[in-house]
Amino acid sequence: MSQVTPDRTSSQYEVTEPEAKIDSLVAEVKSDNELDLEFLYTRDIEFRQETIYFIVVDRFYDGDPKNNEGPNPELYDPEGKDWGKYWGGDLQGVIDKLDYLKDLGVTAVWLTPLFEQVEALFVEQAAIHGYWTKDFKRLNPRFIAKGDNPSVNQTQESKDTVFDKLVDELHQRKMKLILDIVCNHSNPDFSGKKGELYDDGVKIADFNNDEDNWYHHYGEVTNWEDEWQVQNCELSGLATFNENNTAYRSYIKSAIKQWLDRGVDALRVDTVKHMPIWFWQEFTADILTHRPDVFIFGEWIYSDPRNDRSVEFTNESGMTILDFGLCVAIREALAQGTEMGFQLIQDVLDLDHRYYGATELITFIDNHDMPRFQSLNPDPQMLRLAINLIMTSRGIPCIYYGTEQYLHDDTEGGNDPYNRPMMEKWESDSPLYRDVRLLSGLRRLNPAISMGSQWQKYLTPDVIVTCVAIAIL
């Protein structure tokens, strides 16, 4: 994969007096920002040493109440009770909490898509998640200041939006920004309008008047075992792009390049299993030619090392993926208490050899598409165990927003949309907050943890002991 380079040298990972740094982290945690974590942010490092924090922007923090009503006030619920509407989180809110995240040990922030969305309800749901794009070259006006120009084109030189302020504030703290992007689809049917797509305010495609064949028109997927249907038919009624259309491919790549030119450091790519691998090979090659240092990972939902197609994608597409296989095993073993316990987790890790770069997989225990871990098991100690496991295992750990504050809502089992509550607390002394801070530091100080080989030394359903090592030439 492009992110693994043979010219790394041991000097990249040198740290003065690492034992002292570790001792300072393990010691009694100091109050309110007294703990010095600057050493985490003083070196340009390999992405495998990052600790990612995933934020649903609308549900994190409202830093600018003036933008809450947005273009359509009916889609905003000021009381935060209608789970299908916007609740006010925005980019200023993320900026306001960057020091909180830095003190947590977060080094890379992944935000849900920031593109302009359709302003209507679909099945009583607004596009608060960011996956129903209207214009890939404009910012969602709900996330920026009321007077900001949402056009990425028109502000390319001035760089004077709240988004640009966020990029600058992140980079001042030596933190990275991960942009969530969607190449597979645009938006569903809203009152007879479907797949209306714009290029900086100019309409360029319409599913219901598709003379230039921007979209596939094969209906919804009915057989999820049929690869052709998965790649060509609609997912949940969303207008599905026709990747054979060169105008579409040019548009989506030019849009993403503009965002990279504004300071985005990495890309998370939605619904990658729904497009053929040749498209992704072309896409990643073009993007990496434009920005060779960008890190890219995709969402192949419920990928697994035993699934040949998801393994082939991971090895041949030019990007890595979210590690659903390990996630599911951790949830079954630690949240749901399967009899196999850690053996189930080890069964997944034993198949790491199937991947060209298992240490680049993005590891996690929950996200915005599944119940939070504590909706399955409310025991905070089991949550700590699960987080500690991904923080010390191979792969790049990703923490879903609020996990460190034990955030969860168990309504209807915690399923969507109840897995996206508003962030409520910002305490820096919770046991889990301290765990993440400590282990993020260890991942930076000891590259064997973040980039080394891992093997099991002792295993029972209730106990697992692993070793890690790395060879640096």
PDB file of N, CA and C in Angstrom, residues 16 64 104 124 145 157 181 184 193 210 247 379 382 391 403 405 422 428 439:
ATOM      1  N   THR A  16      13.857  10.915  23.056  1.00  0.00           N
ATOM      2  CA  THR A  16      14.800  11.081  24.158  1.00  0.00           C
ATOM      3  C   THR A  16      14.166  10.622  25.470  1.00  0.00           C
ATOM      4  N   ASP A  64     -21.629  27.783  17.615  1.00  0.00           N
ATOM      5  CA  ASP A  64     -22.138  28.991  16.969  1.00  0.00           C
ATOM      6  C   ASP A  64     -23.655  28.859  16.797  1.00  0.00           C
ATOM      7  N   LEU A 104      -6.787  14.477  25.519  1.00  0.00           N
ATOM      8  CA  LEU A 104      -7.187  13.069  25.508  1.00  0.00           C
ATOM      9  C   LEU A 104      -6.141  12.184  24.822  1.00  0.00           C
ATOM     10  N   GLU A 124     -38.577  10.869   7.644  1.00  0.00           N
ATOM     11  CA  GLU A 124     -38.470  11.631   8.897  1.00  0.00           C
ATOM     12  C   GLU A 124     -37.024  11.834   9.344  1.00  0.00           C
ATOM     13  N   ALA A 145     -19.945  29.626   9.783  1.00  0.00           N
ATOM     14  CA  ALA A 145     -20.548  30.875  10.253  1.00  0.00           C
ATOM     15  C   ALA A 145     -21.600  31.358   9.269  1.00  0.00           C
ATOM     16  N   GLU A 157      -8.662  30.855  -2.534  1.00  0.00           N
ATOM     17  CA  GLU A 157      -7.528  31.749  -2.305  1.00  0.00           C
ATOM     18  C   GLU A 157      -7.613  32.426  -0.936  1.00  0.00           C
ATOM     19  N   ILE A 181     -15.791  11.115   2.902  1.00  0.00           N
ATOM     20  CA  ILE A 181     -16.291  11.391   1.557  1.00  0.00           C
ATOM     21  C   ILE A 181     -17.177  10.245   1.059  1.00  0.00           C
ATOM     22  N   ASN A 184     -20.122   6.915  -3.941  1.00  0.00           N
ATOM     23  CA  ASN A 184     -21.074   5.955  -4.478  1.00  0.00           C
ATOM     24  C   ASN A 184     -22.421   6.558  -4.841  1.00  0.00           C
ATOM     25  N   LYS A 193     -38.009  14.753  -6.077  1.00  0.00           N
ATOM     26  CA  LYS A 193     -36.663  15.145  -6.482  1.00  0.00           C
ATOM     27  C   LYS A 193     -35.675  14.101  -5.981  1.00  0.00           C
ATOM     28  N   ASP A 210     -31.998  12.079 -16.536  1.00  0.00           N
ATOM     29  CA  ASP A 210     -30.591  11.678 -16.606  1.00  0.00           C
ATOM     30  C   ASP A 210     -30.147  11.409 -18.046  1.00  0.00           C
ATOM     31  N   ALA A 247     -17.515  12.049 -17.011  1.00  0.00           N
ATOM     32  CA  ALA A 247     -17.808  13.370 -16.445  1.00  0.00           C
ATOM     33  C   ALA A 247     -17.997  13.258 -14.934  1.00  0.00           C
ATOM     34  N   ASP A 379     -21.472  -2.327  31.472  1.00  0.00           N
ATOM     35  CA  ASP A 379     -20.363  -2.406  32.419  1.00  0.00           C
ATOM     36  C   ASP A 379     -19.197  -1.534  31.947  1.00  0.00           C
ATOM     37  N   MET A 382     -15.859  -3.355  31.171  1.00  0.00           N
ATOM     38  CA  MET A 382     -15.757  -4.074  29.890  1.00  0.00           C
ATOM     39  C   MET A 382     -15.481  -3.099  28.753  1.00  0.00           C
ATOM     40  N   MET A 391      -6.314  -0.115  21.581  1.00  0.00           N
ATOM     41  CA  MET A 391      -5.211   0.836  21.724  1.00  0.00           C
ATOM     42  C   MET A 391      -3.853   0.141  21.775  1.00  0.00           C
ATOM     43  N   THR A 403     -17.221   8.177  23.738  1.00  0.00           N
ATOM     44  CA  THR A 403     -16.917   6.897  24.382  1.00  0.00           C
ATOM     45  C   THR A 403     -16.157   7.107  25.677  1.00  0.00           C
ATOM     46  N   GLN A 405     -16.445   9.347  27.696  1.00  0.00           N
ATOM     47  CA  GLN A 405     -17.350   9.855  28.726  1.00  0.00           C
ATOM     48  C   GLN A 405     -18.508   8.884  28.972  1.00  0.00           C
ATOM     49  N   MET A 422     -26.276  13.638  21.694  1.00  0.00           N
ATOM     50  CA  MET A 422     -25.461  14.850  21.825  1.00  0.00           C
ATOM     51  C   MET A 422     -24.403  14.621  22.897  1.00  0.00           C
ATOM     52  N   SER A 428     -12.095  15.341  32.249  1.00  0.00           N
ATOM     53  CA  SER A 428     -10.761  14.850  31.886  1.00  0.00           C
ATOM     54  C   SER A 428     -10.184  13.887  32.909  1.00  0.00           C
ATOM     55  N   LEU A 439      -2.377   5.453  26.694  1.00  0.00           N
ATOM     56  CA  LEU A 439      -2.050   4.493  25.644  1.00  0.00           C
ATOM     57  C   LEU A 439      -1.752   5.169  24.313  1.00  0.00           C
TER      58      LEU A 439
END
